[in-house]
XYZ file of C-alpha atoms in Angstrom:
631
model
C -67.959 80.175 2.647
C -70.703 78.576 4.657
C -69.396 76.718 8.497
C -70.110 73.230 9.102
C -72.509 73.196 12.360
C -73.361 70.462 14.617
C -76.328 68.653 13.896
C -78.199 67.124 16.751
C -80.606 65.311 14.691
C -77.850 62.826 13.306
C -76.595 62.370 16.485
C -80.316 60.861 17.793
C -80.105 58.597 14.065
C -77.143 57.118 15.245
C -77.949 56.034 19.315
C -81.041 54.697 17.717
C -79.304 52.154 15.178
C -76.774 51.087 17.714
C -79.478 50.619 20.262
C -81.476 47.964 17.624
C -78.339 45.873 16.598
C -77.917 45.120 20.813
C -81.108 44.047 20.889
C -81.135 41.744 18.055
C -77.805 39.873 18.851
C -79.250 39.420 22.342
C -82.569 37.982 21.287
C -80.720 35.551 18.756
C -78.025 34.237 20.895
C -78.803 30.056 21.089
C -79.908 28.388 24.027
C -78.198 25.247 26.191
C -80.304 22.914 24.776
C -79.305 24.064 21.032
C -75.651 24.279 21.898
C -75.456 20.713 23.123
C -77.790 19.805 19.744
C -75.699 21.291 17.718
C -72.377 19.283 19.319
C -73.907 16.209 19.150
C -74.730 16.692 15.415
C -71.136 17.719 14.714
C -70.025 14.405 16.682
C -72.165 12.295 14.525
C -70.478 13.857 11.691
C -66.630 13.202 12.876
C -67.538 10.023 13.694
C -69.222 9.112 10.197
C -65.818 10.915 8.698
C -63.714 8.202 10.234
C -65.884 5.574 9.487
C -65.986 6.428 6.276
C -61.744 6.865 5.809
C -61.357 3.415 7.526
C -63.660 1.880 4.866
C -61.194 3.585 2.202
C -58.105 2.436 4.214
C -58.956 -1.220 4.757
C -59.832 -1.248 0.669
C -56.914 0.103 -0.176
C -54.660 -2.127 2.073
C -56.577 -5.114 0.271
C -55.629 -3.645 -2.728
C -51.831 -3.326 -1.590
C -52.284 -6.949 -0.575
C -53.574 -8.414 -3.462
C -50.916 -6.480 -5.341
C -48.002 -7.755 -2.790
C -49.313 -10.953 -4.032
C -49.357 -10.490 -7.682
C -46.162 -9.096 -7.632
C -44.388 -12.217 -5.361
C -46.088 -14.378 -8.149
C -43.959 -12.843 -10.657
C -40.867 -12.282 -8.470
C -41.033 -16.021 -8.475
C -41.039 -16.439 -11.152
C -37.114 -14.940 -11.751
C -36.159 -15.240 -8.303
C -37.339 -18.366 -7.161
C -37.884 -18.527 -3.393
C -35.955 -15.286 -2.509
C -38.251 -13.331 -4.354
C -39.546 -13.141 -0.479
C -36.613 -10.840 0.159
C -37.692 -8.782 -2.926
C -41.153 -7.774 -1.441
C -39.599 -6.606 2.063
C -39.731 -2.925 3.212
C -35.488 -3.060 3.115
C -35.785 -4.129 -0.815
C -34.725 -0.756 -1.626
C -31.721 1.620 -2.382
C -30.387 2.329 1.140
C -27.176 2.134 3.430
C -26.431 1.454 6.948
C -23.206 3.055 8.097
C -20.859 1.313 10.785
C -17.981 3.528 12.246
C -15.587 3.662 14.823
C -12.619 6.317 15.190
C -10.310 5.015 12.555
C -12.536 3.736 9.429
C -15.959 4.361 8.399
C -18.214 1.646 6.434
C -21.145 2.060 4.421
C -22.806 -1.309 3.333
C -25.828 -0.872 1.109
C -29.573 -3.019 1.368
C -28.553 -4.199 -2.358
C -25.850 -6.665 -2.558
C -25.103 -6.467 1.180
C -21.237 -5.650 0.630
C -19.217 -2.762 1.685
C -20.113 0.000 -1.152
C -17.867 2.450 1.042
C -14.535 2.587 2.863
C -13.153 5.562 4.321
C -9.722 6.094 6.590
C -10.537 8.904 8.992
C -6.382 9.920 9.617
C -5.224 9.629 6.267
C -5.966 12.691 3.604
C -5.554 11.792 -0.642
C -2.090 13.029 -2.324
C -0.803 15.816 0.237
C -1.533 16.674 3.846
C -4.708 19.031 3.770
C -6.388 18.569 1.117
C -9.298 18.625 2.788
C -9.856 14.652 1.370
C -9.584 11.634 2.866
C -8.497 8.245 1.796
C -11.282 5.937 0.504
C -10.674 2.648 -0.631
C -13.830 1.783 -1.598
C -16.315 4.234 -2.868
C -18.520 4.864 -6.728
C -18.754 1.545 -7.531
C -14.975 0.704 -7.272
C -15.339 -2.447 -5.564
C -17.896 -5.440 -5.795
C -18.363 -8.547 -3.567
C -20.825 -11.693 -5.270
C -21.902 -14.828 -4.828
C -23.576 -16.543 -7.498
C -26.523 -18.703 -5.984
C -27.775 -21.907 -7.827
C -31.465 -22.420 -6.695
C -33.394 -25.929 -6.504
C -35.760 -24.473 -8.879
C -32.946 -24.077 -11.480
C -32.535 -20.345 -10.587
C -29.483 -18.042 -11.218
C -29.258 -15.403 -9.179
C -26.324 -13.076 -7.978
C -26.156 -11.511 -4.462
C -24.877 -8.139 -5.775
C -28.471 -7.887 -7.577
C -30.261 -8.728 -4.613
C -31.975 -6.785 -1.475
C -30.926 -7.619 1.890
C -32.130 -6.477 5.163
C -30.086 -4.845 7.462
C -30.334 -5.186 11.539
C -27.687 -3.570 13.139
C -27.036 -3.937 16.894
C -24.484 -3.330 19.606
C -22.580 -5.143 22.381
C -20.704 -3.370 24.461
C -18.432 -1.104 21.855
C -19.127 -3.312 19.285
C -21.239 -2.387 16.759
C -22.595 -5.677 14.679
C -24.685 -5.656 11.619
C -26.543 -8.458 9.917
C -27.266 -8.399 6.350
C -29.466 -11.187 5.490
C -30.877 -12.220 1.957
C -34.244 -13.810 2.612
C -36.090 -16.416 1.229
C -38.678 -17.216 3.837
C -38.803 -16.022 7.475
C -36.600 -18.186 8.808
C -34.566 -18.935 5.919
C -31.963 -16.449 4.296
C -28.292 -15.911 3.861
C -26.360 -13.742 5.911
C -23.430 -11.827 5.640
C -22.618 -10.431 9.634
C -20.354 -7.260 10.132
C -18.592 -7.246 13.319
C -16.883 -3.381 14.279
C -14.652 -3.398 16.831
C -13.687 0.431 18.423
C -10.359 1.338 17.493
C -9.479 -1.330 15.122
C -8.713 -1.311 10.845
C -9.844 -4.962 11.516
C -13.431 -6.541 11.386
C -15.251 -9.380 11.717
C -16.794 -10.946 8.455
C -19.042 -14.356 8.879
C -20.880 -15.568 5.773
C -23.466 -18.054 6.938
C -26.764 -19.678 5.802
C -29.686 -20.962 7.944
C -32.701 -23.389 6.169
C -31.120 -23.059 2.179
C -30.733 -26.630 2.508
C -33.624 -27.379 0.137
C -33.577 -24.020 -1.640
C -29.916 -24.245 -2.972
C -28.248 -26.257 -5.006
C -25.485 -27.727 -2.194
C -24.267 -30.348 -5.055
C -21.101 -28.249 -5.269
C -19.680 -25.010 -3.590
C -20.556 -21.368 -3.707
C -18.116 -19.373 -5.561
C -17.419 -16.373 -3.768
C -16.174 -13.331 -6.117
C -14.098 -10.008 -4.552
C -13.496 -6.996 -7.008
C -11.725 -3.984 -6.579
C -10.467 -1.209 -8.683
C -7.717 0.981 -6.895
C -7.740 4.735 -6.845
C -4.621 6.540 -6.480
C -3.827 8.056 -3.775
C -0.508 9.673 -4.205
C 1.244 12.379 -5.866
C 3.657 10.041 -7.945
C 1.068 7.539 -10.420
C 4.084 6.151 -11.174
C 6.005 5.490 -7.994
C 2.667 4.115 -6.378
C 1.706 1.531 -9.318
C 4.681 -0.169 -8.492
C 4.217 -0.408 -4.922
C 0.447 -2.184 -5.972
C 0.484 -5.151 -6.087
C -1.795 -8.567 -4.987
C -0.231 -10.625 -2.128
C -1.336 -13.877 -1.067
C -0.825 -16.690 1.882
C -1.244 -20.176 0.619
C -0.002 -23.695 1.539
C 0.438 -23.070 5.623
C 1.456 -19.976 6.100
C 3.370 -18.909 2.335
C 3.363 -15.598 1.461
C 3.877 -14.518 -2.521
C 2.395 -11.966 -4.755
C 1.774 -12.115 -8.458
C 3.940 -10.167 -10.632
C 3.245 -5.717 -11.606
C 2.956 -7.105 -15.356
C -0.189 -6.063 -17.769
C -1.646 -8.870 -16.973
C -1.154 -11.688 -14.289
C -3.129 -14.370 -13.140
C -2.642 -17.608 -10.542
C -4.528 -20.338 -8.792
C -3.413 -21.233 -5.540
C -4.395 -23.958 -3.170
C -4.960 -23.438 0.477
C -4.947 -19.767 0.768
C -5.191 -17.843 3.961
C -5.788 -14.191 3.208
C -6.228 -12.370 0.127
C -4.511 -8.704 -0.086
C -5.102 -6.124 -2.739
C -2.284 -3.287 -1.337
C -2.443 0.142 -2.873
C 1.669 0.878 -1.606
C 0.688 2.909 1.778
C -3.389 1.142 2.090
C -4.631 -2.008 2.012
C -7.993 -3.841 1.312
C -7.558 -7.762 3.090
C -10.200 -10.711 3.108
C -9.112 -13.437 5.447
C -10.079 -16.596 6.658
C -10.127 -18.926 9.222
C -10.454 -21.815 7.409
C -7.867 -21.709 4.492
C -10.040 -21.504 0.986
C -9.650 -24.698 -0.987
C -8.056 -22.517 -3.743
C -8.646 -18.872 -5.454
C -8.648 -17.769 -8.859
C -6.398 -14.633 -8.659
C -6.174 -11.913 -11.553
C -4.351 -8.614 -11.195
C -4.832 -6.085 -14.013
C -2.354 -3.140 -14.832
C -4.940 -0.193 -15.577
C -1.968 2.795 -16.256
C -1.211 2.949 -19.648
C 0.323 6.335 -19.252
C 0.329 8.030 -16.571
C -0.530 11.487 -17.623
C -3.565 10.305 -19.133
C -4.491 6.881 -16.247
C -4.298 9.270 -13.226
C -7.667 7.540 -11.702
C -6.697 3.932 -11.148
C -3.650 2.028 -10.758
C -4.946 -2.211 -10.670
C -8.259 -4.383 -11.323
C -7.971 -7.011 -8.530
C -10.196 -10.288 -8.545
C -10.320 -13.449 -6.500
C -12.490 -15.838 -6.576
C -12.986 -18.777 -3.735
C -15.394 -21.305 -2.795
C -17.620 -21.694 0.109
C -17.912 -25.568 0.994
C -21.342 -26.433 2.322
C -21.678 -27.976 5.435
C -24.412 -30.608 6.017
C -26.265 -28.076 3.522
C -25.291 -24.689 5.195
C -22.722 -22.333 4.605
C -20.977 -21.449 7.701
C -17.350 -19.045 6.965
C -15.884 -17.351 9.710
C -13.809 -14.601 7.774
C -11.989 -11.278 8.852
C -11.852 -7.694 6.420
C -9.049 -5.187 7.038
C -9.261 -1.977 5.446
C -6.056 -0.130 7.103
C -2.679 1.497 6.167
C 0.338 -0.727 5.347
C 2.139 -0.412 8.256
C 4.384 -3.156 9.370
C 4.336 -2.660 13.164
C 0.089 -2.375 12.789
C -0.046 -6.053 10.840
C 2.340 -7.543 13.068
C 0.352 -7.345 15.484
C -2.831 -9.380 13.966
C -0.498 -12.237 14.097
C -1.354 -13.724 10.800
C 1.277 -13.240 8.420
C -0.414 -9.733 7.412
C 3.155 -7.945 8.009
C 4.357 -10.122 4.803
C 2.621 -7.593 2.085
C 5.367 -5.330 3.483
C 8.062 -5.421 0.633
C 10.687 -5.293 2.489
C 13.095 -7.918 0.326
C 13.721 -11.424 0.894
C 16.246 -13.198 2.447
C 19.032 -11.572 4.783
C 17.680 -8.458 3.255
C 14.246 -8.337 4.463
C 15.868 -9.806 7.543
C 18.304 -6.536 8.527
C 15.073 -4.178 7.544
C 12.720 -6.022 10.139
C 15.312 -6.548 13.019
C 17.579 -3.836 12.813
C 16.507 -0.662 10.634
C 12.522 -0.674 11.544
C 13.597 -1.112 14.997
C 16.250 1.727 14.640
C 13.915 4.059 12.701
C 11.063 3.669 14.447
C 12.875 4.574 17.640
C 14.517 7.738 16.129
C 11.154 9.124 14.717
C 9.296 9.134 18.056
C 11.407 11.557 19.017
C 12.477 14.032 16.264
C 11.001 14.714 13.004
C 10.672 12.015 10.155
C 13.378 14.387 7.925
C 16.217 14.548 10.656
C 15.792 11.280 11.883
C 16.596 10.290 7.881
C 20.118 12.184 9.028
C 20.867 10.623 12.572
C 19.464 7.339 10.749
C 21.824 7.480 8.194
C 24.798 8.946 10.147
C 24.336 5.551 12.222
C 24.242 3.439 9.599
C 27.480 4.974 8.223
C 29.675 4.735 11.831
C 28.488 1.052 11.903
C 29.694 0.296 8.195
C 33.167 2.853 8.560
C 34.975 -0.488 9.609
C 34.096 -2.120 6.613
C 35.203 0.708 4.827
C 38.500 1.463 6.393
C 39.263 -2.250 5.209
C 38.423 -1.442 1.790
C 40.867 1.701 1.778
C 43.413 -0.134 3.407
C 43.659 -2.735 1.157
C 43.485 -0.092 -2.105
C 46.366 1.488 0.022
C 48.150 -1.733 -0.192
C 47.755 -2.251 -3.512
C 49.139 1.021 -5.014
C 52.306 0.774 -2.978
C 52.768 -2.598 -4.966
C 52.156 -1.054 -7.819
C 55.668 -0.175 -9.366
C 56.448 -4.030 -8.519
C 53.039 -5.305 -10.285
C 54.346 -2.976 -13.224
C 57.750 -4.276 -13.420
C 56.679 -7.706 -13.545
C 54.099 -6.410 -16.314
C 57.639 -5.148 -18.660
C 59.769 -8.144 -17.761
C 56.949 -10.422 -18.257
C 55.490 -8.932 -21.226
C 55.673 -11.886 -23.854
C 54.292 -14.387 -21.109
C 51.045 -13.333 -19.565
C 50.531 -16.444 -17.713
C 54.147 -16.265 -16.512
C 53.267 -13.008 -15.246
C 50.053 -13.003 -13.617
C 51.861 -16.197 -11.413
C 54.552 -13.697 -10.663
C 52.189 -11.383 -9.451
C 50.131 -13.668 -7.447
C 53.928 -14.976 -5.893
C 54.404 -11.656 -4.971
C 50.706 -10.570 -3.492
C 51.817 -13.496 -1.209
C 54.930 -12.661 -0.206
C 54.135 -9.050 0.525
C 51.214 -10.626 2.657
C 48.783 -8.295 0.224
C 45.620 -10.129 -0.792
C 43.921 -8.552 -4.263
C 40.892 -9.627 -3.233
C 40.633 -7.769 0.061
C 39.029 -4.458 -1.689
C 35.662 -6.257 -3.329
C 34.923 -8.109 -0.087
C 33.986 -4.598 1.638
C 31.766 -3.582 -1.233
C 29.944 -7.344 -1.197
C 29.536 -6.576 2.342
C 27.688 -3.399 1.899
C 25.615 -4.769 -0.946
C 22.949 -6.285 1.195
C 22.522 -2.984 3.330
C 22.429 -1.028 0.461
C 19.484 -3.641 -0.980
C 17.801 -3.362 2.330
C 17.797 0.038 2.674
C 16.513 0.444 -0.764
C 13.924 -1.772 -0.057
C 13.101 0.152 3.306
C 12.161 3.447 2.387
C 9.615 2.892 -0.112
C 7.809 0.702 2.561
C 7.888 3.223 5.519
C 4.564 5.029 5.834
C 5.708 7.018 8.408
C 7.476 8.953 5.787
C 4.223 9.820 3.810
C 2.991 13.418 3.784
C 5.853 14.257 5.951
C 7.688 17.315 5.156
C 11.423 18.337 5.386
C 13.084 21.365 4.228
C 11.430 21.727 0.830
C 10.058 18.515 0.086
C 6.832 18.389 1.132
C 6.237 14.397 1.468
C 8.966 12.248 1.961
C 7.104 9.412 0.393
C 6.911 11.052 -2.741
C 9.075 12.935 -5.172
C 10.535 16.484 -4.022
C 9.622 18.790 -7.157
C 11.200 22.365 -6.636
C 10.456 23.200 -10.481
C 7.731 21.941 -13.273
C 8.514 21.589 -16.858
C 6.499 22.857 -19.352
C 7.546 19.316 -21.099
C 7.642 15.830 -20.253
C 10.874 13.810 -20.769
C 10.888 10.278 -21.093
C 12.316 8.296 -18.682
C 12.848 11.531 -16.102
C 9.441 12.726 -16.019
C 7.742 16.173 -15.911
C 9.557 17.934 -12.864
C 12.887 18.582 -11.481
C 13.522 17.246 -7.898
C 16.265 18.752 -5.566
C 17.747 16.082 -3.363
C 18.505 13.263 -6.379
C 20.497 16.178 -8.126
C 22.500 16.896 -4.701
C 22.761 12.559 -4.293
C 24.259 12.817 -7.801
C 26.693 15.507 -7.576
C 27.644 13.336 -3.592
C 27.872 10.299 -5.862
C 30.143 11.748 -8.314
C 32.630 13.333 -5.627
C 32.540 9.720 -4.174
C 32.935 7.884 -7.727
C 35.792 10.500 -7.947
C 37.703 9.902 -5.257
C 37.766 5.935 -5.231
C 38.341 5.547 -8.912
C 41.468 7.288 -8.694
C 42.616 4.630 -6.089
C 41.271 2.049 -8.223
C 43.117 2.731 -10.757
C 46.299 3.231 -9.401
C 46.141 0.480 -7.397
C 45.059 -2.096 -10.228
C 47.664 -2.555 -12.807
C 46.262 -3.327 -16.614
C 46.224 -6.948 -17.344
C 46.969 -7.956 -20.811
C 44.112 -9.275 -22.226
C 41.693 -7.875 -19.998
C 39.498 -4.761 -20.483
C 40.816 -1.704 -19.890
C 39.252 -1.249 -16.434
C 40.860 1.861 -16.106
C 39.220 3.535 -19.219
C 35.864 1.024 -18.157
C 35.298 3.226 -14.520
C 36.165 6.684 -15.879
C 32.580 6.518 -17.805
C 31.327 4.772 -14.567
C 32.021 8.264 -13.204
C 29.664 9.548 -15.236
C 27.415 7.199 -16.113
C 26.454 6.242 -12.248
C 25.453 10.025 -11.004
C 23.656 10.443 -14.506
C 21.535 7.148 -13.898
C 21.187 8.200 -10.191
C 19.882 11.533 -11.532
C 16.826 9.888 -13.537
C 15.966 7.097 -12.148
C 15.385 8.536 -8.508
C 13.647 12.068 -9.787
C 10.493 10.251 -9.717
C 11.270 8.257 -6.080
C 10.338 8.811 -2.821
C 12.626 12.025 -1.670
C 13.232 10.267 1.192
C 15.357 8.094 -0.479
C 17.485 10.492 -1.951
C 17.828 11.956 0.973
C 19.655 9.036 2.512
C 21.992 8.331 -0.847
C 22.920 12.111 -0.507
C 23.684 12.346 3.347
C 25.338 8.566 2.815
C 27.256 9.501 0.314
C 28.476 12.615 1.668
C 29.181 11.312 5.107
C 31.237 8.335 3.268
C 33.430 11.222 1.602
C 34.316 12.760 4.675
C 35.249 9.197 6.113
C 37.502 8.734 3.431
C 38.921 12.138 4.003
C 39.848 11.592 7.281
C 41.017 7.470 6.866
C 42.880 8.703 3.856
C 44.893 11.790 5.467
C 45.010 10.864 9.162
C 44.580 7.223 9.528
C 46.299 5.283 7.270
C 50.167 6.192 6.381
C 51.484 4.773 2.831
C 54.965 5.072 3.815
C 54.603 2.756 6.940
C 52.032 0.229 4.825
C 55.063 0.308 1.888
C 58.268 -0.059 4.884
C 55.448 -3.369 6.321
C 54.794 -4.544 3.091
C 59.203 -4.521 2.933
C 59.273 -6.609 6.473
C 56.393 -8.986 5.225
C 58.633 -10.036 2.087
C 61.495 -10.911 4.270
C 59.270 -13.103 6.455
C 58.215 -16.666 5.187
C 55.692 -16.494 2.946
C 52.495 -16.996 4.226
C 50.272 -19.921 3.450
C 47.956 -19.416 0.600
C 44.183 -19.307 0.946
C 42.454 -22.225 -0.765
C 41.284 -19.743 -3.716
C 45.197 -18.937 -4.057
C 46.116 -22.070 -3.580
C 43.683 -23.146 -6.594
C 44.535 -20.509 -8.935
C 48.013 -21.233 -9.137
C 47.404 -24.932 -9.611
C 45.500 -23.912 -12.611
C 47.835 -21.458 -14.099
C 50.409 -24.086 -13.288
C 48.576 -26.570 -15.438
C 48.211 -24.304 -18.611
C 51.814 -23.175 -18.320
C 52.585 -27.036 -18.575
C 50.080 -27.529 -21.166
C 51.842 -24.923 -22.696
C 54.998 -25.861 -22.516
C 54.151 -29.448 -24.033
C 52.779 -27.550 -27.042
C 55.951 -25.601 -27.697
C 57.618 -29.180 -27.714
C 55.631 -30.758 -30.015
């Protein structure tokens, strides 16, 4: 095979080629006088560029112009003078968001209202769910006013654009919404945020609509909302949801939970759609004239209504004033809490249901007091206990009277009997007998219901206290995981009517505490009150009570706050052991029978004006009687 040599020759080729491309670059390189030509030219050119695009720019924004024109003109035409607000920038979908630590508020461009509502500290149906409360949000809620023009216009606010400005002073975050018809005339709704506060400021106002509205007669102002449940029980919270109202100087009422209820009131104050545990709260400062109030039950059935619970409405009037509108008004969008709308001192607290009368009285000045104390300290579940043991100590006179007078009356009973056989033919005979002789032995048959009436308006209060009491929701204790709510330790394949779809724990251990208790005191009862001829068998009447009571106890509270039948089952049970001890340590039959002995040797004591009246009466029909046997 032939070797590849070095060739010289190509080597001389190549120097040579390099050698003429040098030279030619150098010889064609421009000089100063070209390079500055050639800048100038390319100036000349930007410059003609520019010129050129602001030609195009100024023709289009005459374009835009004469279209911003054309399109007011037919605005105008179906908007009257506010079609000015429809050709703003703002005249578009869009929000502006006002917040502080508690509540977050999203208003939107069209409409102006509060689209939005969301409670930072409070999470939907169980604690971490990752979602919070909102009690306005996807079109759930609506707020209109319906504007008559001077031009024989239409028009409703919630179809309109405003335009937002917001602004702060100090902490205070304020935004203006303001529906324009000219540049210094428009209609403004004004947000006012304060930090750390459910409650805002909400002023409705109009500046130069004197000639563009109709002032002949008021603007009718219209609130919607649609309420989403928030709890685990549909049920339990529907009933708690109701529409509460201040009218006439400071009178609180509600209209009824029925399908459908509606009212006009004069002279209202505030306007409260509560959701149980939440509440969404338009006041004034100057009472409205009236309001149009409907209320709406949306569950049908609760396994298949599980989004909303109630349709609210109200609609009030906004009076002009020398042609404006000028209402100072106040939203709250906040928990129920008693203790937080107390504090607003306007009447808020009254939404609470907390019963009326001497009921709602003991809740607000002794057991919120009492509870609220207890739970700063220990958990929401044991202070239920120490709540209830309480409760129970302050009652256990009551209830030592109550044993000591069914004491009393079974000692009597072989005398009430005895009467009962030698009076047998005569009833009348023999109940004045009997009464004789509850005087004499200084025993008064009436002493063991006065007790129970006693108790009956703690029980009420109570069982108007824990359904109220927010501090219970989402609080867990032992197994139940909300003591709002019901405590379900088991699901059923099935729904029963009536009982519902779950078993819970504490109203079956209330029941059995109920029974035990219904156990103990019938017996008493029925020892202690003889049969009366021609009475009911009372005797026969509380046996089923036995029964019956732990049975209806059972049902009714498997869908209630646990909470609640936590209290009936500690009550109970507490009350059982009371009556074990009174019963086998405290009171002593054989002294009560050898007192009752003394007290019929003694003159007889003076009878009561009840007494007194009874025997007049049986006195008169046993002479009305005995003039009949005459004749």
């Amino acid at each position: 095979m032939e070797q590849k040599k070095f060739d010289p020759n190509s080597l001389i080729g190549f120097v040579l080629i390099f050698g003429i491309l040098i030279w030619m670059m150098y010889n064609n390189q421009p000089t100063d006088a070209e390079v500055a030509a050639e800048k100038t030219k390319k100036e000349l050119v930007v410059k003609e560029d520019a010129k050129a695009n602001n030609v195009k720019t100024t023709e289009k924004a005459a374009v835009v112009a004469v279209g911003d024109t054309l399109q007011i003109a037919q605005l105008q035409k179906s908007l009257g003078s506010f079609a000015y607000s429809a050709a703003l920038p703002s005249a578009k979908e869009g929000f502006t968001t006002i917040e502080n630590k508690l509540v977050t508020l999203k208003i939107a461009n069209k409409g102006g209202y509060i689209v939005e509502a969301t409670l930072k500290n409070f999470e939907r149906f169980k604690k971490g769910s990752g979602e919070l409360v909102k009690l306005v949000k996807d079109n759930n809620a609506s707020l209109n006013i319906q504007l008559f023009t001077s031009d024989n216009h239409t028009l409703n606010t919630k179809d309109l654009y405003f335009e937002p400005t917001l602004t702060k002073n100090g902490e205070d975050q304020i935004l203006s919404m303001r529906l324009k018809a000219g540049a210094n005339q428009y209609l403004e709704y004004k947000y006012v945020l304060k930090a750390d506060d459910y409650m805002l400021d909400f002023d409705i106002q109009s500046q130069g609509l004197s000639k563009v509205l109709n002032t002949s007669k008021p603007l009718n102002l219209e609130w919607d909302l649609k309420t989403y449940t928030n709890e685990k029980s549909i049920t339990y919270e529907n009933r708690y949801s109701e529409l509460y109202y201040e009218h006439e100087g400071g009178k609180s009422n509600y209209l009824g939970l029925g399908s459908q209820e509606d009212d006009i009131v004069k002279d209202v104050s505030y306007v409260a759609y509560k959701q149980h545990f939440f509440s969404s709260i338009l006041l004034s400062a100057t009472p409205f004239e009236q309001a149009e109030l409907h209320s709406t039950n949306l569950v049908k059935d609760d396994k298949v209504d599980t989004t909303f619970t109630k349709q609210f409405k109200a609609v009030v009037p906004l009076a002009f004033k020398n042609g404006e509108i000028d209402q100072k008004m106040n939203w709250f969008y906040g928990p129920t809490d008693y203790k937080l709308l107390k504090t607003y001192d306007r009447n808020l607290e009254d939404i609470v249901a907390l019963g009326w009368g001497i009921f709602g009285w003991i809740n607000r000045h002794a057991f919120i007091p009492m509870y609220s104390f207890l739970s700063m300290f220990i958990s929401h579940g044991w202070a239920i206990v120490i709540f209830t043991i309480l409760v129970k100590l302050v009652m256990s006179p009551i209830t030592y009277k109550s044993f000591l007078s069914q004491a009393k009356m079974k000692v009597l009973r072989p005398e009430i009997a005895e009467l009962g056989e030698k009076f047998k033919k005569d009833p009348m005979k023999k109940q004045q007998e009997t009464m004789k002789l509850y005087n004499k032995a200084g025993v008064n048959p009436m002493a063991g219901c006065v007790p129970g009436l006693l108790q009956m308006p703690v029980f009420y209060a109570l069982f108007q206290f824990f359904p109220s009491a927010i501090g219970l929701r989402q609080q867990g204790f032992l197994w139940a995981d909300d003591l709002s709510s019901f405590d379900s330790v088991y699901q059923l394949p099935f729904h029963i009517p009536g009982y519902g779809d779950h078993i819970s724990l504490f109203p079956i251990l209330a029941s059995i505490a109920i029974f035990f208790y219904m156990k103990m005191t019938t017996g008493d009862q029925q020892m202690a009150a003889p049969q009366q001829e021609g009475m009911p068998d009372m005797a026969k009447m509380m046996k089923i009570m036995i029964y019956v009571s732990p049975l209806m106890m059972l049902i009714f509270f498997n869908g209630y706050a646990s909470g609640l039948s936590l209290y009936y089952f500690v009550s109970n049970s507490i009350t059982i052991g009371i009556m074990l001890v009174i019963k086998n340590y405290i009171i002593d039959s054989d002294k009560i029978h050898a007192q009752i002995q003394e007290n019929k040797l003694k003159e007889p004591k003076k009878q009561g004006k009840f007494q007194r009246k009874l025997q007049e009466v049986m006195e008169q029909q046993e002479a009305v009687k005995a003039q009949q046997k005459k004749k």
